[in-house]
Amino acid sequence: MRNKMKAREVKADHIKRVNKIMDFVERNLYKELSLKSLSTMANYSPYHFHRIFLQATGETLNSFIVRKRIEKIASILTVGTEESLSDLAFKYGFSSGNAFSRAFRKFYDVNPSEFKEKFSKIGVEVLSYDKYICKIKNKEKKT
């Protein structure tokens, strides 16, 4: 019984730390975000944090960061912006316009220019649609 309680406490602590990092990432998408610095914030080694993050979310930390950056740029494009796609790509951490375009197409099946043309709404109130992932409360494996 005592071991089960300890395991639950450890799992709850892992989830708390992962949520803290997810929140930090979402607030800092325009900054340099590395496994090393984020794992240090969570008080884990990079290797251990990578495993815990993957187990808790179902995706790697890097995949999460890239996806959140792309979702952020897509939400900016839907409300219209004067910033160029290249400027947005560099602002949110992509090394080149080509890298951004490939990653964007992977998620939305269209290139960023086509997306901007199709979905840009000038004069629409700015709303953020990029934060759809809820906090992870409990992810139990079914046996």
CSV table of C-alpha atoms in Angstrom, one decimal:
chain,number,residue,atom,x,y,z
A,1,MET,CA,0.0,0.0,0.0
A,2,ARG,CA,2.8,2.4,0.9
A,3,ASN,CA,4.6,1.7,-2.4
A,4,LYS,CA,1.4,2.6,-4.4
A,5,MET,CA,1.0,5.8,-2.5
A,6,LYS,CA,4.7,6.7,-3.2
A,7,ALA,CA,4.3,5.8,-6.9
A,8,ARG,CA,1.2,8.1,-7.1
A,9,GLU,CA,3.1,10.9,-5.4
A,10,VAL,CA,6.0,10.5,-7.8
A,11,LYS,CA,3.7,10.4,-10.8
A,12,ALA,CA,1.9,13.5,-9.6
A,13,ASP,CA,5.2,15.3,-9.2
A,14,HIS,CA,6.3,14.4,-12.7
A,15,ILE,CA,3.0,15.7,-14.1
A,16,LYS,CA,3.3,18.9,-12.1
A,17,ARG,CA,6.8,19.5,-13.5
A,18,VAL,CA,5.8,18.7,-17.1
A,19,ASN,CA,2.9,21.1,-16.8
A,20,LYS,CA,5.2,23.8,-15.5
A,21,ILE,CA,7.5,23.3,-18.5
A,22,MET,CA,4.6,23.2,-21.0
A,23,ASP,CA,3.3,26.6,-19.6
A,24,PHE,CA,6.8,28.1,-19.8
A,25,VAL,CA,7.2,26.9,-23.4
A,26,GLU,CA,3.9,28.4,-24.4
A,27,ARG,CA,4.8,31.8,-22.8
A,28,ASN,CA,8.3,31.8,-24.4
A,29,LEU,CA,7.9,30.4,-27.9
A,30,TYR,CA,10.0,33.2,-29.4
A,31,LYS,CA,13.0,32.3,-27.1
A,32,GLU,CA,15.7,29.6,-27.5
A,33,LEU,CA,14.2,26.5,-25.8
A,34,SER,CA,16.5,23.6,-25.4
A,35,LEU,CA,16.1,20.2,-23.7
A,36,LYS,CA,19.0,21.0,-21.4
A,37,SER,CA,17.7,24.3,-20.2
A,38,LEU,CA,14.1,23.1,-19.8
A,39,SER,CA,15.2,19.9,-18.0
A,40,THR,CA,17.2,22.0,-15.6
A,41,MET,CA,14.1,24.1,-14.9
A,42,ALA,CA,12.2,20.9,-14.1
A,43,ASN,CA,15.1,19.6,-11.9
A,44,TYR,CA,15.8,16.5,-14.0
A,45,SER,CA,18.6,15.4,-16.2
A,46,PRO,CA,18.0,15.9,-19.9
A,47,TYR,CA,17.7,12.1,-20.5
A,48,HIS,CA,15.3,11.6,-17.6
A,49,PHE,CA,13.2,14.6,-18.5
A,50,HIS,CA,12.9,13.6,-22.1
A,51,ARG,CA,11.5,10.2,-21.0
A,52,ILE,CA,9.1,11.7,-18.5
A,53,PHE,CA,7.8,14.3,-21.0
A,54,LEU,CA,7.3,11.7,-23.7
A,55,GLN,CA,5.5,9.4,-21.3
A,56,ALA,CA,3.2,12.2,-19.9
A,57,THR,CA,2.4,13.9,-23.3
A,58,GLY,CA,2.8,11.3,-26.0
A,59,GLU,CA,5.2,13.5,-27.9
A,60,THR,CA,8.8,14.5,-27.5
A,61,LEU,CA,9.7,17.9,-26.1
A,62,ASN,CA,11.1,19.1,-29.4
A,63,SER,CA,7.9,18.0,-31.3
A,64,PHE,CA,5.8,19.8,-28.7
A,65,ILE,CA,7.9,23.0,-29.1
A,66,VAL,CA,7.7,22.9,-32.9
A,67,ARG,CA,4.0,22.2,-32.9
A,68,LYS,CA,3.2,25.0,-30.5
A,69,ARG,CA,5.3,27.5,-32.6
A,70,ILE,CA,3.5,26.5,-35.7
A,71,GLU,CA,0.1,26.8,-34.0
A,72,LYS,CA,1.1,30.2,-32.7
A,73,ILE,CA,2.1,31.4,-36.2
A,74,ALA,CA,-1.1,29.9,-37.7
A,75,SER,CA,-3.2,31.8,-35.1
A,76,ILE,CA,-1.4,35.0,-36.0
A,77,LEU,CA,-2.0,34.4,-39.7
A,78,THR,CA,-5.7,33.8,-39.2
A,79,VAL,CA,-6.2,37.2,-37.7
A,80,GLY,CA,-3.9,39.0,-40.2
A,81,THR,CA,-0.5,40.5,-39.7
A,82,GLU,CA,1.8,42.9,-41.4
A,83,GLU,CA,4.8,40.7,-40.5
A,84,SER,CA,6.3,38.6,-43.3
A,85,LEU,CA,6.3,34.8,-43.1
A,86,SER,CA,10.0,34.9,-42.9
A,87,ASP,CA,10.0,37.3,-40.0
A,88,LEU,CA,7.5,35.2,-38.2
A,89,ALA,CA,9.5,32.1,-38.8
A,90,PHE,CA,12.7,33.6,-37.4
A,91,LYS,CA,10.9,35.3,-34.6
A,92,TYR,CA,9.5,31.9,-33.4
A,93,GLY,CA,12.8,30.0,-33.7
A,94,PHE,CA,12.9,28.4,-37.1
A,95,SER,CA,16.4,28.5,-38.7
A,96,SER,CA,15.2,29.2,-42.2
A,97,GLY,CA,12.1,30.0,-44.2
A,98,ASN,CA,12.4,26.5,-45.8
A,99,ALA,CA,12.5,24.7,-42.5
A,100,PHE,CA,9.4,26.6,-41.3
A,101,SER,CA,7.6,26.0,-44.6
A,102,ARG,CA,8.3,22.2,-44.4
A,103,ALA,CA,7.2,22.0,-40.8
A,104,PHE,CA,4.1,24.1,-41.4
A,105,ARG,CA,3.1,21.9,-44.4
A,106,LYS,CA,3.5,18.8,-42.2
A,107,PHE,CA,0.9,20.1,-39.8
A,108,TYR,CA,-1.6,21.8,-42.1
A,109,ASP,CA,-1.1,20.1,-45.5
A,110,VAL,CA,-0.7,23.5,-47.1
A,111,ASN,CA,2.3,25.9,-47.3
A,112,PRO,CA,2.2,29.0,-45.0
A,113,SER,CA,1.4,31.4,-48.0
A,114,GLU,CA,-1.6,29.4,-49.0
A,115,PHE,CA,-2.8,29.2,-45.4
A,116,LYS,CA,-2.4,32.9,-45.0
A,117,GLU,CA,-4.3,33.6,-48.2
A,118,LYS,CA,-7.1,31.2,-47.3
A,119,PHE,CA,-7.6,32.0,-43.6
A,120,SER,CA,-6.4,35.6,-43.0
A,121,LYS,CA,-9.1,37.9,-41.7
A,122,ILE,CA,-8.3,41.5,-41.5
A,123,GLY,CA,-9.9,43.5,-38.7
A,124,VAL,CA,-10.9,40.4,-36.7
A,125,GLU,CA,-10.5,40.6,-32.9
A,126,VAL,CA,-7.3,38.8,-31.9
A,127,LEU,CA,-8.1,35.5,-30.3
A,128,SER,CA,-5.7,32.7,-29.5
A,129,TYR,CA,-6.6,29.3,-30.9
A,130,ASP,CA,-3.2,27.8,-30.4
A,131,LYS,CA,-3.7,26.7,-26.8
A,132,TYR,CA,-5.9,23.7,-27.1
A,133,ILE,CA,-4.0,21.2,-25.0
A,134,CYS,CA,-5.4,21.0,-21.6
A,135,LYS,CA,-3.3,20.4,-18.5
A,136,ILE,CA,-2.3,16.8,-18.0
A,137,LYS,CA,-3.9,15.6,-14.9
A,138,ASN,CA,-3.6,11.9,-15.0
A,139,LYS,CA,-2.6,9.5,-17.8
A,140,GLU,CA,-2.9,5.9,-16.7
A,141,LYS,CA,-2.1,2.9,-18.8
A,142,LYS,CA,-5.0,0.5,-19.2
A,143,THR,CA,-4.1,-3.0,-18.7
